[in-house]
Each structure stands twice: as structure tokens, then as C-alpha cells.
mmCIF file of C-alpha atoms in Angstrom:
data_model
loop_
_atom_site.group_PDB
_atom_site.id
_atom_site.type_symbol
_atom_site.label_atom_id
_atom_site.label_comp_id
_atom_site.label_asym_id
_atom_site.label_seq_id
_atom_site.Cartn_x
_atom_site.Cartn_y
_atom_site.Cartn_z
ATOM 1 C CA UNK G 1 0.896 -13.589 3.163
ATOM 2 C CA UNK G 2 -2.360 -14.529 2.640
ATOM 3 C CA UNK G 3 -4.599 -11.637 1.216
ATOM 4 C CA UNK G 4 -8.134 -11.669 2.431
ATOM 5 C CA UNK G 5 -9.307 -8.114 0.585
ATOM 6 C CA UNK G 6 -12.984 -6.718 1.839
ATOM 7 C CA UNK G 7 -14.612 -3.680 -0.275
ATOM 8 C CA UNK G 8 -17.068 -1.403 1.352
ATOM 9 C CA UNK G 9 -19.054 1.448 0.111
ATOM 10 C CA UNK G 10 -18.033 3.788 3.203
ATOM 11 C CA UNK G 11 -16.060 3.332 6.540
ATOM 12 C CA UNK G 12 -15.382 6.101 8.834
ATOM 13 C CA UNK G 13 -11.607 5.088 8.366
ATOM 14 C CA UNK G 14 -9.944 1.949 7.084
ATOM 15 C CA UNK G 15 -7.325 1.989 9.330
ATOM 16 C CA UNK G 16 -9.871 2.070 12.158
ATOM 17 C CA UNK G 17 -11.956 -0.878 10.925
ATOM 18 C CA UNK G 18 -8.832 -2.888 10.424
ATOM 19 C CA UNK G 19 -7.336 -2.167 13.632
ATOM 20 C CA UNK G 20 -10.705 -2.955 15.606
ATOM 21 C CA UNK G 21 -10.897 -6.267 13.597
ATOM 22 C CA UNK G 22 -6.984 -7.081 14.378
ATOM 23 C CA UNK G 23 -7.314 -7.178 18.001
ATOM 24 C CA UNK G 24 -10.526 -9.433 17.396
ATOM 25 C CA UNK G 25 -7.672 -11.818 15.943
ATOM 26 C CA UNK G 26 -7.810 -11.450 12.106
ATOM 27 C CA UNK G 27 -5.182 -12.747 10.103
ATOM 28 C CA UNK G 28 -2.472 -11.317 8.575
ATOM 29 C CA UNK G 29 -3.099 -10.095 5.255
ATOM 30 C CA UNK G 30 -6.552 -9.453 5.652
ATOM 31 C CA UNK G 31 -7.093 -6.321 4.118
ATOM 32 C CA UNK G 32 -10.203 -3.459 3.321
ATOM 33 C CA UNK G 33 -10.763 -0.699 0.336
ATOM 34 C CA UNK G 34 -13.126 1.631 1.206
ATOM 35 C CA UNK G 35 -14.867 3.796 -1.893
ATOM 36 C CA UNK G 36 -15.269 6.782 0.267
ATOM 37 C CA UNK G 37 -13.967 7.491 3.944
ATOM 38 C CA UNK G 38 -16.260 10.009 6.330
ATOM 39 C CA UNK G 39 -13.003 9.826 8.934
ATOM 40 C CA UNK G 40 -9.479 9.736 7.154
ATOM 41 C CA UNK G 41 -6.799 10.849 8.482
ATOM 42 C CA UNK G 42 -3.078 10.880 7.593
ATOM 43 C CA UNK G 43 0.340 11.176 9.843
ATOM 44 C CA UNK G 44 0.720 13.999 12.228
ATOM 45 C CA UNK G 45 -2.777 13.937 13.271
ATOM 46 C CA UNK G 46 -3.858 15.720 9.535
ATOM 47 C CA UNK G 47 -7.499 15.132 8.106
ATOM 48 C CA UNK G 48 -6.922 12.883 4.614
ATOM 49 C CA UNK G 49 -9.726 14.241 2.156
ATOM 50 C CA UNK G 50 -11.427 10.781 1.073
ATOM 51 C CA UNK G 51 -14.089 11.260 -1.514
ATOM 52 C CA UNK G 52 -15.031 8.579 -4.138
ATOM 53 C CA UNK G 53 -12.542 7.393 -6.819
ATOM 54 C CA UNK G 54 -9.598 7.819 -4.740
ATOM 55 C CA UNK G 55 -7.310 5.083 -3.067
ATOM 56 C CA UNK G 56 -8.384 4.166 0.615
ATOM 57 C CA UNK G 57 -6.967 0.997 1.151
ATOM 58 C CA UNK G 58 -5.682 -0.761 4.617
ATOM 59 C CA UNK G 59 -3.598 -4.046 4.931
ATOM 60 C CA UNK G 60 -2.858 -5.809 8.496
ATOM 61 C CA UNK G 61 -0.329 -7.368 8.970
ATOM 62 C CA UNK G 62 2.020 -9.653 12.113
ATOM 63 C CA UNK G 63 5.618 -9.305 11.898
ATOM 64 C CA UNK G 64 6.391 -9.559 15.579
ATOM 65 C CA UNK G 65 9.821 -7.373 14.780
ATOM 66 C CA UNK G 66 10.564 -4.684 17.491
ATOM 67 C CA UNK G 67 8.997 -1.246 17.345
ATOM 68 C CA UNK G 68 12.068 0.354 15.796
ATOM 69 C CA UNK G 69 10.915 -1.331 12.577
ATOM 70 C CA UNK G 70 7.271 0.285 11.808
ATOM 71 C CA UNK G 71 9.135 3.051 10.061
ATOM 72 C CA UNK G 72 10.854 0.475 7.687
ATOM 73 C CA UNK G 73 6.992 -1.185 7.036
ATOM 74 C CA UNK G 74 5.839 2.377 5.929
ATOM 75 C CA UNK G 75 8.443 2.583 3.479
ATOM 76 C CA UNK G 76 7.330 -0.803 2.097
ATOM 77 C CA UNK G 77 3.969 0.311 1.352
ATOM 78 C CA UNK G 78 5.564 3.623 -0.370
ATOM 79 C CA UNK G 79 7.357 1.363 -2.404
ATOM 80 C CA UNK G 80 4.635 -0.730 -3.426
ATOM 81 C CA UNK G 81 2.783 2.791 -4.450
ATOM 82 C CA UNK G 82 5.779 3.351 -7.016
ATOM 83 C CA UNK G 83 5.910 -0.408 -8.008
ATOM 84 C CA UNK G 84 1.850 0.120 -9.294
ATOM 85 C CA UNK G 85 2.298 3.732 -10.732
ATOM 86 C CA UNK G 86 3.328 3.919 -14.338
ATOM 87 C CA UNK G 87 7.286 4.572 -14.539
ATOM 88 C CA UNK G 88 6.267 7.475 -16.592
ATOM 89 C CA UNK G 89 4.899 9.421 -14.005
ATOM 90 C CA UNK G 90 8.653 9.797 -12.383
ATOM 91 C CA UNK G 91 7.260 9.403 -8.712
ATOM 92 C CA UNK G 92 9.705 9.961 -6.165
ATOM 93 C CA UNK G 93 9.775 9.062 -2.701
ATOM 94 C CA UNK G 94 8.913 11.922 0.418
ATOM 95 C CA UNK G 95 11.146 10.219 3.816
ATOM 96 C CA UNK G 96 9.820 8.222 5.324
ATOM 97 C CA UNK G 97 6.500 7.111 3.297
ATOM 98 C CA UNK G 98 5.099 9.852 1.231
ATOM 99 C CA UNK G 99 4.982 9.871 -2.892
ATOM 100 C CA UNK G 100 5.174 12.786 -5.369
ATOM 101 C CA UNK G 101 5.223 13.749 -8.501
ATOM 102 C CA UNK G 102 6.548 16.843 -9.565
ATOM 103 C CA UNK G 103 7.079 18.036 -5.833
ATOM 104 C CA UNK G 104 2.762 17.514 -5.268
ATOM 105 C CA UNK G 105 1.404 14.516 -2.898
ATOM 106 C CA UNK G 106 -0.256 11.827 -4.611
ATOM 107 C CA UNK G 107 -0.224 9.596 -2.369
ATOM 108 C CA UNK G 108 0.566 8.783 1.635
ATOM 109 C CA UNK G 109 0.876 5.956 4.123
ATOM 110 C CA UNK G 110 -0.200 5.765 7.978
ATOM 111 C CA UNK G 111 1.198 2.856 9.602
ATOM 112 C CA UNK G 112 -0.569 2.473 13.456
ATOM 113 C CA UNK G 113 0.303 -0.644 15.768
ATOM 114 C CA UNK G 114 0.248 -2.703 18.493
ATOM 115 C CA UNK G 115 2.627 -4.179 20.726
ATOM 116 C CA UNK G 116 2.763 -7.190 22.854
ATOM 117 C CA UNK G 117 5.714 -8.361 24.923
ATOM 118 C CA UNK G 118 8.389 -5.620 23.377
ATOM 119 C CA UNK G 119 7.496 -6.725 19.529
ATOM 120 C CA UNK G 120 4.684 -5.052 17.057
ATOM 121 C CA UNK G 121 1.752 -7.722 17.638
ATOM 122 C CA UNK G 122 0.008 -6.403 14.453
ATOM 123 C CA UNK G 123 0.876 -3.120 12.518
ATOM 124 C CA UNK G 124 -2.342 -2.112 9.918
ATOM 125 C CA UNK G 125 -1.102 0.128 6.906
ATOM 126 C CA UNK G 126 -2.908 2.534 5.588
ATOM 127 C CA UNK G 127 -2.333 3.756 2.223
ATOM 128 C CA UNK G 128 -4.273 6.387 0.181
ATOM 129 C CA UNK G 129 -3.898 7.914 -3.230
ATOM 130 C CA UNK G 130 -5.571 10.735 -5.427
ATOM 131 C CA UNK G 131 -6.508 8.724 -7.880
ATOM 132 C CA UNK G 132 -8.966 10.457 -9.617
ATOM 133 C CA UNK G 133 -8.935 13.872 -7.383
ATOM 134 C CA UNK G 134 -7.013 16.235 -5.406
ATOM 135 C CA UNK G 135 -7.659 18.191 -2.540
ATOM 136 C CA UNK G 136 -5.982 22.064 -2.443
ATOM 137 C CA UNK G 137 -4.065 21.981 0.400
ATOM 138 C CA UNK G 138 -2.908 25.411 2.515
ATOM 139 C CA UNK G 139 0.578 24.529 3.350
ATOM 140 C CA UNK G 140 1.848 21.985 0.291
ATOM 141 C CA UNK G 141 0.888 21.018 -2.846
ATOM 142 C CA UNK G 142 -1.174 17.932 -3.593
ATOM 143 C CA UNK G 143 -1.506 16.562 -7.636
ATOM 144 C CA UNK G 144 -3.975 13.401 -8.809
ATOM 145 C CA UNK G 145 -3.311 10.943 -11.951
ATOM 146 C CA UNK G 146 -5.853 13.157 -13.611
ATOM 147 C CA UNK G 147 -3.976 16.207 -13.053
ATOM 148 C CA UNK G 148 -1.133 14.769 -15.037
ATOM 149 C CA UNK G 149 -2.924 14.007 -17.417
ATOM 150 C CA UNK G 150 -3.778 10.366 -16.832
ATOM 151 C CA UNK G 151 -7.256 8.755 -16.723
ATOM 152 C CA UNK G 152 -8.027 7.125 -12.552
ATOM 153 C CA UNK G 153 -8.156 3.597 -12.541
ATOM 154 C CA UNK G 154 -10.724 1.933 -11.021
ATOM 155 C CA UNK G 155 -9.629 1.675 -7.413
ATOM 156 C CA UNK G 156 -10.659 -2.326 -6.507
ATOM 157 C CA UNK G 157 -8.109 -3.340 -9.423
ATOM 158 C CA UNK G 158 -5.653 -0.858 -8.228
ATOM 159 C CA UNK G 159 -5.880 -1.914 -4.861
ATOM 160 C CA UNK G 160 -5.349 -5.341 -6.162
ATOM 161 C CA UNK G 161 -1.820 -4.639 -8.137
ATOM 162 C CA UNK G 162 -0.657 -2.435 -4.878
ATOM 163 C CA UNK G 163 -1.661 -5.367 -2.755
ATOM 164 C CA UNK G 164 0.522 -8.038 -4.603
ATOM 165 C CA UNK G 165 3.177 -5.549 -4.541
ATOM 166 C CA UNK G 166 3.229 -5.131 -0.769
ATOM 167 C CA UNK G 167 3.425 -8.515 -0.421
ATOM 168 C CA UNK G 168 6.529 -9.180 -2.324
ATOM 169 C CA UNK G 169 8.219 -6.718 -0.700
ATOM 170 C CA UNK G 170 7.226 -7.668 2.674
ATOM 171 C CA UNK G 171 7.784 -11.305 2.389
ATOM 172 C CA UNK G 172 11.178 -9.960 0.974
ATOM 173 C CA UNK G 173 12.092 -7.825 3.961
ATOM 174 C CA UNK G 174 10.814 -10.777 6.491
ATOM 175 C CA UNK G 175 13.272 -13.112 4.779
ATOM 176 C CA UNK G 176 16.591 -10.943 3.715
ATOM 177 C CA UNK G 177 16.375 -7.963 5.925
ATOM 178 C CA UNK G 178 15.409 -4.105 5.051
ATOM 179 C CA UNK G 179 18.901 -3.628 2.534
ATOM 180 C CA UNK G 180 17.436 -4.380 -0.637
ATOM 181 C CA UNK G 181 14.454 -2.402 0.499
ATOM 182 C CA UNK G 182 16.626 0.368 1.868
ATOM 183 C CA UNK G 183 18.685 0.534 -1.594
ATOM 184 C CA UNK G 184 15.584 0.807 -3.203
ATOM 185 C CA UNK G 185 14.134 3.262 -1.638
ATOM 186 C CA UNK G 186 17.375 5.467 -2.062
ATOM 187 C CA UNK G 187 17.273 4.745 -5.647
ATOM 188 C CA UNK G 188 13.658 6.423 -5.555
ATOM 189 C CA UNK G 189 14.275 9.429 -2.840
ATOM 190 C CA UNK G 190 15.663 12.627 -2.837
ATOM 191 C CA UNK G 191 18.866 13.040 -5.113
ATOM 192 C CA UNK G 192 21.759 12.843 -3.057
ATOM 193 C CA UNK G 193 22.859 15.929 -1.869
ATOM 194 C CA UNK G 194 19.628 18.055 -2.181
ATOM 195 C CA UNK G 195 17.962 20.598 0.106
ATOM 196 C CA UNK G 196 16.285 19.429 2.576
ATOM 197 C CA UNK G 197 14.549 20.783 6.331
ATOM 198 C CA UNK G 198 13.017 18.450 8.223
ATOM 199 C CA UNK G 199 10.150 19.973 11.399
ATOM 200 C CA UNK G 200 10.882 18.578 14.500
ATOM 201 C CA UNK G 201 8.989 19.279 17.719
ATOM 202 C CA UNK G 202 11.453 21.747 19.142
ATOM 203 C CA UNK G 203 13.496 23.224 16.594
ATOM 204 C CA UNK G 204 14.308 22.424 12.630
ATOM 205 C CA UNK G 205 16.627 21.123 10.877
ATOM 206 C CA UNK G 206 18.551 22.156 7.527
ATOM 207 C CA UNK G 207 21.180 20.648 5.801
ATOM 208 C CA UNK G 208 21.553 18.189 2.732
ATOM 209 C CA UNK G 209 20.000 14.840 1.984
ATOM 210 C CA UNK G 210 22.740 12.126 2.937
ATOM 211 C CA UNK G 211 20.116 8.879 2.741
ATOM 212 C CA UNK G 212 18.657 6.595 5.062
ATOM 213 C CA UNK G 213 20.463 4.060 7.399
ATOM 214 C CA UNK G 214 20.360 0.246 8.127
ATOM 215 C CA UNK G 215 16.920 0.976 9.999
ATOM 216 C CA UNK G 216 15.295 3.145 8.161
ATOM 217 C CA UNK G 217 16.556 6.843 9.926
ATOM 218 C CA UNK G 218 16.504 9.698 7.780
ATOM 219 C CA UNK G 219 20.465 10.863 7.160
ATOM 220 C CA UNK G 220 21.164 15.316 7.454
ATOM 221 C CA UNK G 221 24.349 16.633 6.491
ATOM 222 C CA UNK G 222 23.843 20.136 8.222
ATOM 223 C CA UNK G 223 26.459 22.794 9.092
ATOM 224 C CA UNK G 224 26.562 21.811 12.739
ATOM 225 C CA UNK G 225 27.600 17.850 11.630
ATOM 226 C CA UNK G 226 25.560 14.833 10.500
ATOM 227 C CA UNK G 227 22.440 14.295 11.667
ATOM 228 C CA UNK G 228 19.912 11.495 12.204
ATOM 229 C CA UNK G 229 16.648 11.169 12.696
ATOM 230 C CA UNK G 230 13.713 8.813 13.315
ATOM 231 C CA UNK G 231 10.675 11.211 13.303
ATOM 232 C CA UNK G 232 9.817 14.515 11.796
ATOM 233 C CA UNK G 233 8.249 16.361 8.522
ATOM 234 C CA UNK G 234 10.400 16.739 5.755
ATOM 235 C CA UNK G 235 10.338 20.000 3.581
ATOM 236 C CA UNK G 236 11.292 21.623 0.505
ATOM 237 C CA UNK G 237 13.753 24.457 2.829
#
């Protein structure tokens, strides 16, 4: 991939900007870091607080695989999150796409696309972290690098490692397949056989962390039988 990154003062969201400039035609890898967003907004439709010194940071990119695989390009970004963080920190991976320390959010990923003939035409990733602040949030808790006692790096070179990182492990998934991706994502998820509820839009589910398949799908053990699932909001039951 060929990464084209653009820096701007303010956008009212990356992901917006991006998308607008993909169905102009832009390349894949073109990418944009804004210093402060006026408009963010995270999965499920939430508001994502976007002052300066944090992470807001959008990549496009083409991979013309069916629409069952957008889930499996979120968790690339995620990855890429926990390939720039210090191995220090212990960051763990949220299914499908979000990362924590110590149970807190530091960082997320919004993944929006287009399709064209069956197959995602472009897919821009979104990717913010609390790199210097946090916002307190009323239903889970949030943590910064800061907050753990780390000083914020400046966000254009951090932008610049995560970028790199992304790109390996895209290129890797576009030439071997999501395994190695999936394995590593295991290796960096919930321990196996932990707690975990998961909001769906009609009822929720509880049981125990299995893993993730072959495509990505979130793996319940629950009382009832196994479970799978390819949407919802995962939480601490």
C-alpha cells in the first residue's frame, strides 16, 4: 500500500473527509490525522470526544473482498494499535476492535464502507486513541497514556508507526488469509474461558469467551450451547 498521509488542524470527522474523498477516486492508502475533530463519532452511533493531543487518524483503503470481511479489517487496525503501544502497557484486545488497558478504553476503531457489485469498493478506518486525555464516560471506563503514567506522544509520529503497522498486517491478510491475524488477535483477547455478555438488539447474551472463528465471529459458550456472533457490544457481565 502506498501511504499518502494528510494532517489538518480540524475536520468535522476523519472518517467523513476520507470517505467523501474515496468516492472522488483516491487511492488506497491515502490517509488523514486530524489534531482536533468538531464531529467524531465511534461504533454504535456514540459521540468520540476529540480534543487536541489525542489520536484521530483515518486510512482508506480497496480490498474488493466481500462484506463479511469489514469485521476482520477492524481487527487489523486494533492490532496495529497494540503493535505501536509499548508492550508494557499490557493492552488487550475488546471483540471485535476495541483496546484496553486495565479494563479502561484507550483506544477504538470505526470501519464504514462501500460496496460495488457484491465486494467492499473502499472501506476507510478510523482509528482514535487517548493519547494524551480521557474523557469520563457514564456507562464504561475510559484511561489515556497519561493516566498510566506515560508521557503522549506527539500524534503525527504516532500516526506514522500505527500507519506502517496497518500496512503490514493488511498486505499480510491480502496475501495469506485472516489465520495469522486471527491467532494473533486471540493471543491478545480475552483469556480463554472468561466472563463475558455481549448486547444484542433483542436480548443478551452470557456465557464464556470461546474465541473468534475463521471470519472473524465472536465465539459464546453459554448455558443454552455455543454461540456465534457477528455484531453486538461486548461487556464485562
Amino acid at each position: 500500500m502506498n501511504l499518502q498521509l494528510a494532517e489538518m488542524a480540524r475536520a468535522s470527522s476523519t472518517n467523513a473527509w476520507l470517505a467523501e474523498r474515496a468516492e472522488d477516486g483516491a487511492p488506497e492508502g491515502a490517509a488523514v490525522l486530524a489534531h482536533e475533530q468538531v464531529a467524531g463519532r465511534g461504533r454504535h452511533g456514540r459521540g468520540w470526544v476529540s480534543p487536541q493531543g489525542n489520536l484521530h487518524v483515518s486510512v482508506l483503503v480497496r480490498p474488493l473482498t466481500a462484506p463479511e470481511t469489514v469485521g476482520q479489517i477492524g481487527m487489523l487496525a486494533a492490532l496495529a494499535l497494540t503493535d505501536t503501544l509499548p508492550e508494557t502497557l499490557g493492552a488487550r484486545l475488546k471483540w471485535p476492535n476495541d483496546v484496553l488497558v486495565n479494563e479502561a478504553k484507550l483506544a477504538g476503531v470505526l470501519v464504514e464502507t462501500a460496496l460495488q457489485n457484491g465486494r467492499i469498493a473502499w472501506a476507510v478506518v478510523g482509528i482514535g486513541a487517548n493519547l494524551a486525555s480521557h474523557p469520563s464516560l457514564p456507562d464504561r471506563p475510559a484511561t489515556s497514556l497519561p493516566a498510566l503514567g506515560m508521557a503522549a506522544p506527539d500524534p503525527l509520529e504516532f500516526a506514522q508507526q500505527l500507519l506502517r503497522h496497518f500496512d503490514a498486517r493488511y498486505e499480510a491478510w491480502r496475501a495469506q488469509g485472516f489465520d495469522a491475524q486471527r491467532t494473533a488477535w486471540v493471543q491478545r483477547g480475552p483469556s480463554p474461558g472468561a466472563s463475558i455478555g455481549v448486547r444484542l438488539p433483542h436480548e443478551v447474551v452470557e456465557g464464556r469467551f470461546v474465541g473468534i472463528d475463521e471470519a472473524g465471529a465472536l465465539l459464546v459458550a453459554t448455558t443454552a450451547g455455543a454461540r456465534t456472533l457477528t455484531a453486538g457490544e461486548v461487556f464485562a457481565p
